[in-house]
PDB file of N, CA and C in Angstrom:
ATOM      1  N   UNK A 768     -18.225  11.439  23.884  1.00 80.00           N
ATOM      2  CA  UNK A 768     -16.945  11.939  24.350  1.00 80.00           C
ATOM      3  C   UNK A 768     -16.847  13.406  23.961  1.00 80.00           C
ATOM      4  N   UNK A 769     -16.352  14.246  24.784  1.00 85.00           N
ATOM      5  CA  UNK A 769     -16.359  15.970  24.369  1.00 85.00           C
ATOM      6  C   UNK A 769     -14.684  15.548  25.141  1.00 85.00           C
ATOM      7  N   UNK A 770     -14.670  16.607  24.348  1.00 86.00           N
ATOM      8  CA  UNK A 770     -13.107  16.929  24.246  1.00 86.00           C
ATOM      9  C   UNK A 770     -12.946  18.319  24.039  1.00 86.00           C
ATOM     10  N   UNK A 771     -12.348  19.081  24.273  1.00 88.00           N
ATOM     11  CA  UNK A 771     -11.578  20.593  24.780  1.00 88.00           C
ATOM     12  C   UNK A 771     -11.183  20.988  23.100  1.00 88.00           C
ATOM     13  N   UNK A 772     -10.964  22.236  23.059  1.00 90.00           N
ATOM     14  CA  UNK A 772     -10.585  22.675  22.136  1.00 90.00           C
ATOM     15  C   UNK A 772      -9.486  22.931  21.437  1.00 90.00           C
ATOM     16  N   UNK A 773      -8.827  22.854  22.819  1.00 91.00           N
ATOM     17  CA  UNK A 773      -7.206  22.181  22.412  1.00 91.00           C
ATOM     18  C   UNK A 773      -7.028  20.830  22.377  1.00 91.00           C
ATOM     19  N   UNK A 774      -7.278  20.215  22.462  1.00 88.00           N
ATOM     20  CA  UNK A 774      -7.457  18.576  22.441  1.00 88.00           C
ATOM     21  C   UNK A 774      -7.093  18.322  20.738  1.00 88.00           C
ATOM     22  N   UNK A 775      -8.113  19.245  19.707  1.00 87.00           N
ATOM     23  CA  UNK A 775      -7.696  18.858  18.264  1.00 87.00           C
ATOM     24  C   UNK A 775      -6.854  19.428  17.849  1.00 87.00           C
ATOM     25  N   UNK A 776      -6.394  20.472  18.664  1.00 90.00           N
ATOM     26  CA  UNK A 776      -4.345  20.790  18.105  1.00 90.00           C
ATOM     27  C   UNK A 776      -3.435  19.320  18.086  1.00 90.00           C
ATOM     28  N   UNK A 777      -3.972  18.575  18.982  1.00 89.00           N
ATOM     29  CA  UNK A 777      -2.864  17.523  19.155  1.00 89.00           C
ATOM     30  C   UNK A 777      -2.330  16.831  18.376  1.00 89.00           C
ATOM     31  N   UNK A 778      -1.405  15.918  18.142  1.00 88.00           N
ATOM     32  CA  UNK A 778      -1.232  15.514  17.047  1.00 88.00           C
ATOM     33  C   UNK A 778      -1.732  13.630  17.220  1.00 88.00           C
ATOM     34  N   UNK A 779      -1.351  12.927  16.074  1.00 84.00           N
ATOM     35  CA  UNK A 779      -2.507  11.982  15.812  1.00 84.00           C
ATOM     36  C   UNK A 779      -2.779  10.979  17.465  1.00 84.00           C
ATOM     37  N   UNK A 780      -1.408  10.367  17.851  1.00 82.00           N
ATOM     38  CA  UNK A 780      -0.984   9.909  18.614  1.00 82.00           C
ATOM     39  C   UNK A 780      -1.758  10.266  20.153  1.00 82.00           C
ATOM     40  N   UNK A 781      -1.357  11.626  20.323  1.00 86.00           N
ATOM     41  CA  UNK A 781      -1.880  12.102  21.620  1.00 86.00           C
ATOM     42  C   UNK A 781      -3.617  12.263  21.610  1.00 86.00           C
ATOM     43  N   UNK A 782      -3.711  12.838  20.901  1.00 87.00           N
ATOM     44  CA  UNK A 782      -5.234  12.979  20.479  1.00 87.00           C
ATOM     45  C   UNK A 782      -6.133  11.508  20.750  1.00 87.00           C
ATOM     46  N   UNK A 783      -5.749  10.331  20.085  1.00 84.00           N
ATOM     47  CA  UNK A 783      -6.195   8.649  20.357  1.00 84.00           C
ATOM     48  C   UNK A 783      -5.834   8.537  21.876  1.00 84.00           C
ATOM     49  N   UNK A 784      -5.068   9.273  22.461  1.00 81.00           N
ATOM     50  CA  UNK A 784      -4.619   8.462  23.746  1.00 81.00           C
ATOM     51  C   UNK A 784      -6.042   8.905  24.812  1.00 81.00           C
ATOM     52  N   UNK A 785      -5.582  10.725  24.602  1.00 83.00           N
ATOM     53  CA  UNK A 785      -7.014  11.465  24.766  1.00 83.00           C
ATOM     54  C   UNK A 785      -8.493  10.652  24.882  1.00 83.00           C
ATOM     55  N   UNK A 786      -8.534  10.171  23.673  1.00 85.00           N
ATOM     56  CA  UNK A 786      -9.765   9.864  23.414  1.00 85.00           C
ATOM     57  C   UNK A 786      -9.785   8.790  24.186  1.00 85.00           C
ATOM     58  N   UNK A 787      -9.067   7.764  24.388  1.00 81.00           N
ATOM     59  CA  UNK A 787      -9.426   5.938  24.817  1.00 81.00           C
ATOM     60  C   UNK A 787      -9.161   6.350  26.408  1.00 81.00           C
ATOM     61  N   UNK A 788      -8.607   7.500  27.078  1.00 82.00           N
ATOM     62  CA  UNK A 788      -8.720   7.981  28.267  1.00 82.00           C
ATOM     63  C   UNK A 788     -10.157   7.923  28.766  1.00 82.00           C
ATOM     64  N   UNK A 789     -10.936   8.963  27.606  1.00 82.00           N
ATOM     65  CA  UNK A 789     -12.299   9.433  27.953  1.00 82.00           C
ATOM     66  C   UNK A 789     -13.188   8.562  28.094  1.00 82.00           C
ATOM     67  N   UNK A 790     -13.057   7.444  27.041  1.00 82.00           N
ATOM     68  CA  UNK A 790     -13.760   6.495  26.938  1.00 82.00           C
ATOM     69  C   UNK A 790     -14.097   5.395  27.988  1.00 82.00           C
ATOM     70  N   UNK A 791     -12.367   4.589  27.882  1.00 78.00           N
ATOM     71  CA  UNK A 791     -12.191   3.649  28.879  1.00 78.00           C
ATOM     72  C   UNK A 791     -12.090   4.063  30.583  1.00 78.00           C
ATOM     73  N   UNK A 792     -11.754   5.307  30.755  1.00 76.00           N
ATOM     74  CA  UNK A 792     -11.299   6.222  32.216  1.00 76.00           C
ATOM     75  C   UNK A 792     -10.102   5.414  32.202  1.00 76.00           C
ATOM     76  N   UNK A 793      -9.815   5.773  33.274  1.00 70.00           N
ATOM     77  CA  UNK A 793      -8.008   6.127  33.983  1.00 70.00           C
ATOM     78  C   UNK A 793      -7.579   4.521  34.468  1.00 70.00           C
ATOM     79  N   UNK A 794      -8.031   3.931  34.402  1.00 68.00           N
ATOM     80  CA  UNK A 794      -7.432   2.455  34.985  1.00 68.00           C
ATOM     81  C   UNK A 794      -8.074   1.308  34.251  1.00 68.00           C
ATOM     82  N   UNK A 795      -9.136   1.329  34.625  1.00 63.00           N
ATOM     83  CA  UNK A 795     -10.223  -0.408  34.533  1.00 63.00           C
ATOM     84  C   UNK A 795     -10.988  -0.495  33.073  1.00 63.00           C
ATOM     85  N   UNK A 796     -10.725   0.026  32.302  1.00 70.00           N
ATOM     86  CA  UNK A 796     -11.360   0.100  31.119  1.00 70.00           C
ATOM     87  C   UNK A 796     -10.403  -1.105  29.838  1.00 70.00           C
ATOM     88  N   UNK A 797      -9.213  -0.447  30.567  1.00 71.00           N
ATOM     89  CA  UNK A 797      -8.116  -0.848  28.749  1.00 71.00           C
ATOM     90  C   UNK A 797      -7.839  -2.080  28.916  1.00 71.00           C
ATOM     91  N   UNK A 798      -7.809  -2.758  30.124  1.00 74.00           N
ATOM     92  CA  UNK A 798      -7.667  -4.606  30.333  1.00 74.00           C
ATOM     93  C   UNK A 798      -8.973  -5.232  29.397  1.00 74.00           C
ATOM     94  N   UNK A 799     -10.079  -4.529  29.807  1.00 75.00           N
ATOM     95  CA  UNK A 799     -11.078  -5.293  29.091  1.00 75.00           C
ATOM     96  C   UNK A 799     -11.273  -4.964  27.752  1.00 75.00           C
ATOM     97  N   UNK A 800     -10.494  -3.712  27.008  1.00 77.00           N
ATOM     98  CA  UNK A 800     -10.929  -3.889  25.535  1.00 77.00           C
ATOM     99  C   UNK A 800      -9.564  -4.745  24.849  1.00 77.00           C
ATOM    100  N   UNK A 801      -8.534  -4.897  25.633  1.00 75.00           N
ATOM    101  CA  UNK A 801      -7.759  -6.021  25.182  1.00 75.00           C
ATOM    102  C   UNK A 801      -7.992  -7.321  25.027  1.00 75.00           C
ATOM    103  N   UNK A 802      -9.116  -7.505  26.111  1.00 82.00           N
ATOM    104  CA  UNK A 802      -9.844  -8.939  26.059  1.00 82.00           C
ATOM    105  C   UNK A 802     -10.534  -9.045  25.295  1.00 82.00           C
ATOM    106  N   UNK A 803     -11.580  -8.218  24.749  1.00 82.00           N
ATOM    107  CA  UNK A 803     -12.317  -8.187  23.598  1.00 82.00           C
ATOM    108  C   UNK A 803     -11.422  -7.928  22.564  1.00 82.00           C
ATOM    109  N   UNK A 804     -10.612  -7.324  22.179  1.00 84.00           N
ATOM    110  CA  UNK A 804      -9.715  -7.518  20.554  1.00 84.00           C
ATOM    111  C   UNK A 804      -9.460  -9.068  20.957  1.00 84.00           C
ATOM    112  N   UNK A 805      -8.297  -9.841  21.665  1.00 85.00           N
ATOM    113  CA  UNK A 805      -7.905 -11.198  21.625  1.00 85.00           C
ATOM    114  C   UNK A 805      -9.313 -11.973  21.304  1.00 85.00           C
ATOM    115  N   UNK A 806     -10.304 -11.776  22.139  1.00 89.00           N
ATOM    116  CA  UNK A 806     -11.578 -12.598  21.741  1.00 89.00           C
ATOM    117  C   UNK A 806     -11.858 -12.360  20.280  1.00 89.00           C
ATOM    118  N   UNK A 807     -12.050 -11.543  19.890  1.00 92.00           N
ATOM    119  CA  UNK A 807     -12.995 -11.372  18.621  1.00 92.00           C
ATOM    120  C   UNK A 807     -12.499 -11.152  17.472  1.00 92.00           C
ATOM    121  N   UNK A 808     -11.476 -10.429  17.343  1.00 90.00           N
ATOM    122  CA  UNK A 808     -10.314  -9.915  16.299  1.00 90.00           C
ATOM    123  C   UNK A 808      -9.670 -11.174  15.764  1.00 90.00           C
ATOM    124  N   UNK A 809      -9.808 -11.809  14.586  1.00 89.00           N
ATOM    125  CA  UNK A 809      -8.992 -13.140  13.669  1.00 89.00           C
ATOM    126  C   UNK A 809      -7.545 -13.192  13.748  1.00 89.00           C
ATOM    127  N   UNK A 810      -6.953 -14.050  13.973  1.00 88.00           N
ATOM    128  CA  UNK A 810      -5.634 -14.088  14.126  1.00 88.00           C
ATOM    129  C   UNK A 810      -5.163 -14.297  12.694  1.00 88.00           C
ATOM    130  N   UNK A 811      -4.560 -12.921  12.070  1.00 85.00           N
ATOM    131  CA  UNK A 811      -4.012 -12.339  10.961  1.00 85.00           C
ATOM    132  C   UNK A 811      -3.712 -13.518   9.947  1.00 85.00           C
ATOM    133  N   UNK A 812      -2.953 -14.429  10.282  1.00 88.00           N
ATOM    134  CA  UNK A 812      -2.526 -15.854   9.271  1.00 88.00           C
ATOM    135  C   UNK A 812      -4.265 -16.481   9.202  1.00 88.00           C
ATOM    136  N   UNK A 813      -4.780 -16.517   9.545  1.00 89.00           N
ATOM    137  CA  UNK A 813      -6.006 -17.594   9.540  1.00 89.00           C
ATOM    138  C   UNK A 813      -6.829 -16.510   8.699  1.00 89.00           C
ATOM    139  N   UNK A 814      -6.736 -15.352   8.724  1.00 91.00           N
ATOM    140  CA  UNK A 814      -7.948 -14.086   8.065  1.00 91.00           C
ATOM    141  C   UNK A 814      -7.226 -13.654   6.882  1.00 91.00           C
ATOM    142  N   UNK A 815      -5.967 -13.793   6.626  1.00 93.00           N
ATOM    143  CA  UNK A 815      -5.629 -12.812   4.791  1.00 93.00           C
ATOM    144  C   UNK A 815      -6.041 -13.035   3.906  1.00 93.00           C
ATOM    145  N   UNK A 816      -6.312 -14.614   3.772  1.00 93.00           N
ATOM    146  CA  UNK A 816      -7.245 -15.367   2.571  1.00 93.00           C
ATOM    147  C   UNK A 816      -8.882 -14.328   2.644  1.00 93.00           C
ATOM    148  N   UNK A 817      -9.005 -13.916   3.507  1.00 94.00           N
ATOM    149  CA  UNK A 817     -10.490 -13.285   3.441  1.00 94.00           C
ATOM    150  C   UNK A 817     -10.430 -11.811   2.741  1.00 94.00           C
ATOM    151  N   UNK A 818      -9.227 -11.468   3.929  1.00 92.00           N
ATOM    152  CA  UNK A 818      -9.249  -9.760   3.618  1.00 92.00           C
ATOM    153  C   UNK A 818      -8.318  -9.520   2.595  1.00 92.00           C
ATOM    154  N   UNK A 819      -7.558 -10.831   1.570  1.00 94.00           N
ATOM    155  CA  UNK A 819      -7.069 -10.588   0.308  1.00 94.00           C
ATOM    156  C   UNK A 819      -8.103  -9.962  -0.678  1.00 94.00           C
ATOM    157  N   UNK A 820      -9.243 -11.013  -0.555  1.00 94.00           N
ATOM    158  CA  UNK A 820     -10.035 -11.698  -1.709  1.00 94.00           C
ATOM    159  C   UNK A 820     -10.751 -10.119  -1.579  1.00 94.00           C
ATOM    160  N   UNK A 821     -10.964  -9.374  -0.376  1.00 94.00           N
ATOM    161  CA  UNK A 821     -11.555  -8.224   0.157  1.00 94.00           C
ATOM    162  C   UNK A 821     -11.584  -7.159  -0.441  1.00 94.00           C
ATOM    163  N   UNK A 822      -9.944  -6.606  -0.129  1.00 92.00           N
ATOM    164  CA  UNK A 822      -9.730  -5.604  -0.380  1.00 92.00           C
ATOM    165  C   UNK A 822      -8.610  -5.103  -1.755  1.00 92.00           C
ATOM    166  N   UNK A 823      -8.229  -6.516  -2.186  1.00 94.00           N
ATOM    167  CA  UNK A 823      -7.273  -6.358  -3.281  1.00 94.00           C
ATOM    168  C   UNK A 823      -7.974  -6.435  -4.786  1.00 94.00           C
ATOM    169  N   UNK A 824      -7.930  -5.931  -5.514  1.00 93.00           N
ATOM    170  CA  UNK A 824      -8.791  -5.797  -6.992  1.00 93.00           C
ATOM    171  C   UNK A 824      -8.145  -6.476  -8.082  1.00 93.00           C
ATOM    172  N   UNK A 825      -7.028  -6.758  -8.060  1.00 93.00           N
ATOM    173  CA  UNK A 825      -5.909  -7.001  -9.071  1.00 93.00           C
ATOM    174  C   UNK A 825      -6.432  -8.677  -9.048  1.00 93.00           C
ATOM    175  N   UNK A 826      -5.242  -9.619  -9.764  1.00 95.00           N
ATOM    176  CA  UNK A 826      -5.655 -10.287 -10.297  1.00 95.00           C
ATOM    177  C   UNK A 826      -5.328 -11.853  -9.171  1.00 95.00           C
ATOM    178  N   UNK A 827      -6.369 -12.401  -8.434  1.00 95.00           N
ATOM    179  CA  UNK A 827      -6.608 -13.214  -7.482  1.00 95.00           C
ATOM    180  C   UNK A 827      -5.827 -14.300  -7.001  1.00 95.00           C
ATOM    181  N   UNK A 828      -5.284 -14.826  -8.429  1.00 94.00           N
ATOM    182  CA  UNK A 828      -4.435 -16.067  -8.635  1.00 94.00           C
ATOM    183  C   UNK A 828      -3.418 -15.539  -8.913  1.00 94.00           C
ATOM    184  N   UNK A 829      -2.627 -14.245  -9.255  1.00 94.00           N
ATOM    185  CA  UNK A 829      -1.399 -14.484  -9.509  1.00 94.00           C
ATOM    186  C   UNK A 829      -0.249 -14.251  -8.821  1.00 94.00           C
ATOM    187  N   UNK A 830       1.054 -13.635  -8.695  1.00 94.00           N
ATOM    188  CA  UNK A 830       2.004 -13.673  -7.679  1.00 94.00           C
ATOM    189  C   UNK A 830       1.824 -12.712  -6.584  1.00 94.00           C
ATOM    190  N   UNK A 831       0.805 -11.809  -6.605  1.00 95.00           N
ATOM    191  CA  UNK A 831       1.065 -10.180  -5.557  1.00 95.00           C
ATOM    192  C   UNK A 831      -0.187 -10.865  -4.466  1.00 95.00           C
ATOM    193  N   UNK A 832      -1.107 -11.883  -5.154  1.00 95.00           N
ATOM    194  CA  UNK A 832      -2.531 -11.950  -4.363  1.00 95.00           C
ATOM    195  C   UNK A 832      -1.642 -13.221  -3.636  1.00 95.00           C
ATOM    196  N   UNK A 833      -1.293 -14.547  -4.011  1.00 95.00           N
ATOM    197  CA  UNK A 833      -0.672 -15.247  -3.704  1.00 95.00           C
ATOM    198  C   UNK A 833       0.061 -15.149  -2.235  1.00 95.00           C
ATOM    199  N   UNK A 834       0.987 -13.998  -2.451  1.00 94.00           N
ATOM    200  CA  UNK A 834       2.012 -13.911  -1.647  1.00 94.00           C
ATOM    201  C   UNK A 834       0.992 -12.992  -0.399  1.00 94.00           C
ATOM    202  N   UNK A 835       0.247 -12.210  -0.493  1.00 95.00           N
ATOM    203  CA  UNK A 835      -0.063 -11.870   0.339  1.00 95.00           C
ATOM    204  C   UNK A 835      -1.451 -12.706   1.537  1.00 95.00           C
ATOM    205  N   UNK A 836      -1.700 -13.444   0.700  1.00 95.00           N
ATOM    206  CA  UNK A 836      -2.427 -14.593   1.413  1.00 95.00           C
ATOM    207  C   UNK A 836      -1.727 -15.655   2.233  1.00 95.00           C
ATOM    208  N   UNK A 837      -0.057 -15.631   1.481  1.00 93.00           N
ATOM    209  CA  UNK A 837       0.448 -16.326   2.697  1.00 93.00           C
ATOM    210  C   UNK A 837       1.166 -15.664   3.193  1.00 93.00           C
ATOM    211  N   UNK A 838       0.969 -14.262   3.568  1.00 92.00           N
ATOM    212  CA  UNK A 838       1.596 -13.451   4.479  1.00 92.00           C
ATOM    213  C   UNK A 838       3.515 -13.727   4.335  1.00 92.00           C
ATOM    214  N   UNK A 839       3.792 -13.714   2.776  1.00 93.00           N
ATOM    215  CA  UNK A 839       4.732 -14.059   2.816  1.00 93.00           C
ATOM    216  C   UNK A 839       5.872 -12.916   2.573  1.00 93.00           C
ATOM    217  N   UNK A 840       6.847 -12.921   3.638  1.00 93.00           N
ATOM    218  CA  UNK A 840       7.782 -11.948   4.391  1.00 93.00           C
ATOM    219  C   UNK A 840       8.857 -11.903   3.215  1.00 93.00           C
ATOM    220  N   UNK A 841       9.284 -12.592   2.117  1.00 94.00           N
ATOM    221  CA  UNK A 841      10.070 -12.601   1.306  1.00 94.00           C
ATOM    222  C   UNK A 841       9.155 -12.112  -0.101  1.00 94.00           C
ATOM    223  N   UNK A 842       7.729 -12.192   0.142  1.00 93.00           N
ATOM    224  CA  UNK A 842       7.530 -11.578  -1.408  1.00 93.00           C
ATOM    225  C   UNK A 842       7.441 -10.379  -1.673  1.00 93.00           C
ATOM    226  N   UNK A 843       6.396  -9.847  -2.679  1.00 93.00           N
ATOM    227  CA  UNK A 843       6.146  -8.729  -2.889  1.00 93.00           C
ATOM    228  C   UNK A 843       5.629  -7.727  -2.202  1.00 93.00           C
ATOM    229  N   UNK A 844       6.361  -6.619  -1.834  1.00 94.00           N
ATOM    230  CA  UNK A 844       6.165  -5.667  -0.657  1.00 94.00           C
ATOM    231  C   UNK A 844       5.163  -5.233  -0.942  1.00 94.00           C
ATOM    232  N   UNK A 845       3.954  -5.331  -0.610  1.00 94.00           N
ATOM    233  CA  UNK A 845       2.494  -4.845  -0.373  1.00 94.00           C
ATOM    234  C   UNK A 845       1.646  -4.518   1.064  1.00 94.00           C
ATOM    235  N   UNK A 846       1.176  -2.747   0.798  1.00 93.00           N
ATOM    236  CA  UNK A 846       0.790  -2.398   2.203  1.00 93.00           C
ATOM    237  C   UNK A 846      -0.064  -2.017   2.084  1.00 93.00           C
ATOM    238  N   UNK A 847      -1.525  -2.290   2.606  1.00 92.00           N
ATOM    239  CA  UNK A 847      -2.734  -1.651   2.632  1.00 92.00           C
ATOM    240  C   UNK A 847      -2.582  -0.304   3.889  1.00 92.00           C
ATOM    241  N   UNK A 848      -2.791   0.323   3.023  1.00 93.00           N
ATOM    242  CA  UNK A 848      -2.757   2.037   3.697  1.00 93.00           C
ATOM    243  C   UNK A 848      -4.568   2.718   3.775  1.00 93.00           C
ATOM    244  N   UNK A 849      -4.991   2.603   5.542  1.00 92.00           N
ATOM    245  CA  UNK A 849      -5.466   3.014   6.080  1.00 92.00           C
ATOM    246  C   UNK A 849      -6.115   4.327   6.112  1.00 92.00           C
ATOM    247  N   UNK A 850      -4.739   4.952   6.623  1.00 93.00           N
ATOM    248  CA  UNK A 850      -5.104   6.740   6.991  1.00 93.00           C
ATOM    249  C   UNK A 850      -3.574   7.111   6.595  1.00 93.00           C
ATOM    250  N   UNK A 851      -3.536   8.610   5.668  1.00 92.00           N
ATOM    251  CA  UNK A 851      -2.369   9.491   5.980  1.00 92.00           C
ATOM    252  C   UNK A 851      -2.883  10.473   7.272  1.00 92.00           C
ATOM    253  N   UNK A 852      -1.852  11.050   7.828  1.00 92.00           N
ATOM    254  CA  UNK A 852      -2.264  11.698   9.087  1.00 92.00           C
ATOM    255  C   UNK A 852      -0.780  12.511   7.938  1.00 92.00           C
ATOM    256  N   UNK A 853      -1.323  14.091   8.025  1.00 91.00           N
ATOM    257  CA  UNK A 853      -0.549  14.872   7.807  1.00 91.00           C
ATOM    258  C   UNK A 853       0.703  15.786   8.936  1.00 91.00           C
ATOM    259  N   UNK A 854       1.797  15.962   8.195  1.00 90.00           N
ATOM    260  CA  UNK A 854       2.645  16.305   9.481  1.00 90.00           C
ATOM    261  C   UNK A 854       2.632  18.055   9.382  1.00 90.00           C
ATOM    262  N   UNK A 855       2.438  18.198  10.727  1.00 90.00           N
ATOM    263  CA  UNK A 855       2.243  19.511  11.207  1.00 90.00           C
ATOM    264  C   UNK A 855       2.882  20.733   9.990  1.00 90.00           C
ATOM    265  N   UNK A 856       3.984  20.773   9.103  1.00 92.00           N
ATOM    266  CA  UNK A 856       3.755  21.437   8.142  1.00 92.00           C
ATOM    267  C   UNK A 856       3.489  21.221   6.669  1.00 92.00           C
ATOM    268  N   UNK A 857       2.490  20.591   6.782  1.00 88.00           N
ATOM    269  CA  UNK A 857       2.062  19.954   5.431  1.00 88.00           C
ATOM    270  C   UNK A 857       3.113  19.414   4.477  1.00 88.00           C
ATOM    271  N   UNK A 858       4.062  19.161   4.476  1.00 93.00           N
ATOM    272  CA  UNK A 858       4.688  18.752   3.397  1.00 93.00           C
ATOM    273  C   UNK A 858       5.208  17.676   3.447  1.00 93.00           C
ATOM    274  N   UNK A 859       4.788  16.790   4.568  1.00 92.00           N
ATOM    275  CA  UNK A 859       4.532  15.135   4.093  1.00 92.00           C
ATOM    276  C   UNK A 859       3.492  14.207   4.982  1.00 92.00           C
ATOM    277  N   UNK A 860       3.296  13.433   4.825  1.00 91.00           N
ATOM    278  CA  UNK A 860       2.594  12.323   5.708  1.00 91.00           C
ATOM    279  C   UNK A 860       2.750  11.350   6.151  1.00 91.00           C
ATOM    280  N   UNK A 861       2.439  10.830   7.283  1.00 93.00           N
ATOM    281  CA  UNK A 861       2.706   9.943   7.859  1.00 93.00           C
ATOM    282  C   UNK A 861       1.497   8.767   7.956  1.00 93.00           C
ATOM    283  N   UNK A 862       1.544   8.042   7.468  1.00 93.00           N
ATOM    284  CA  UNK A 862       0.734   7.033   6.659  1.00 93.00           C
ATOM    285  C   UNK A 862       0.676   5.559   7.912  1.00 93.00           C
ATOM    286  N   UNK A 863      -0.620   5.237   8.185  1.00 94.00           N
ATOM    287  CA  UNK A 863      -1.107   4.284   9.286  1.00 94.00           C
ATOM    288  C   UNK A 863      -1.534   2.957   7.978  1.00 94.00           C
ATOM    289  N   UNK A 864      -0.885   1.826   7.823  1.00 93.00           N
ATOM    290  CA  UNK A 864      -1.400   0.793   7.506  1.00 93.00           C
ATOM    291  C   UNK A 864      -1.072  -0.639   7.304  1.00 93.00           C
ATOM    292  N   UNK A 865      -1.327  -1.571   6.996  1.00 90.00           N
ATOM    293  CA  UNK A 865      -1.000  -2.899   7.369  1.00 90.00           C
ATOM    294  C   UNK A 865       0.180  -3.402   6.257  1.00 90.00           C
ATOM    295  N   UNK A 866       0.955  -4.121   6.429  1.00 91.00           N
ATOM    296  CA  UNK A 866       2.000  -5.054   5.443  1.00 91.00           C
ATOM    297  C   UNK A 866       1.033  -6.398   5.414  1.00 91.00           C
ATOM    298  N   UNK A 867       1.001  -6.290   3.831  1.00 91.00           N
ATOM    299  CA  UNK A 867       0.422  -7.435   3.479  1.00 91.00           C
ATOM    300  C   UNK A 867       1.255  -8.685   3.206  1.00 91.00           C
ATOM    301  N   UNK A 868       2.808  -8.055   2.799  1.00 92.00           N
ATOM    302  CA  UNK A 868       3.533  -9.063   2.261  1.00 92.00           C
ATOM    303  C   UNK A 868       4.701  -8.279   2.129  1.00 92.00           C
ATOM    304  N   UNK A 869       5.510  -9.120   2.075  1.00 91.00           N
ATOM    305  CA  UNK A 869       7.523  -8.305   1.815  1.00 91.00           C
ATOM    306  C   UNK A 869       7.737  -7.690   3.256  1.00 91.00           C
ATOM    307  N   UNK A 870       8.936  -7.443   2.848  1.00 83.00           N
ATOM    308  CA  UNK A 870       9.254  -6.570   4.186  1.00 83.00           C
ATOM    309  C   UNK A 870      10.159  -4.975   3.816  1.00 83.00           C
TER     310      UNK A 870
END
């Protein structure tokens, strides 16, 4: 994929749209990578027990690992954070990542 030189002024949003344009083209592309995420991608309740045990370090059995294995909406607010994407004048970020638990 080549992309223009203004293309990386963009900000995070436009820039991804950019890109899955180039990739997929203008119509017939984005039906079929939706079919492939539904195919292949774990349906989130059936996968936290995995990507708990994964990505959390703390302690396995007790209330923060617990609650986030059962994706539970009343416990402890826990968010695995991805990417910060910085905002155009540096002085904060805007942070891409998953709720493990709480709301």
């Amino acid at each position: 994929i080549y992309l223009h030189k203004r293309d990386y002024d963009l900000d995070a949003r436009s820039l991804l749209k950019q890109v899955f344009q180039h990739f997929f083209g203008f119509g017939g592309g984005l039906p079929a990578f939706i079919d492939m995420v539904v195919e292949h991608i774990p349906n989130p309740k059936e996968n936290a027990h995995v990507k708990v045990e994964r990505l959390y370090s703390g302690d396995q059995e007790g209330a923060v690992a617990a609650d986030m294995k059962k994706l539970d909406h009343t416990g402890y607010l826990m968010v695995h954070t991805v990417k910060n994407y910085h905002r155009p004048d540096c002085n904060a970020f805007d942070v891409f990542g998953r709720v493990m638990s709480g709301t």
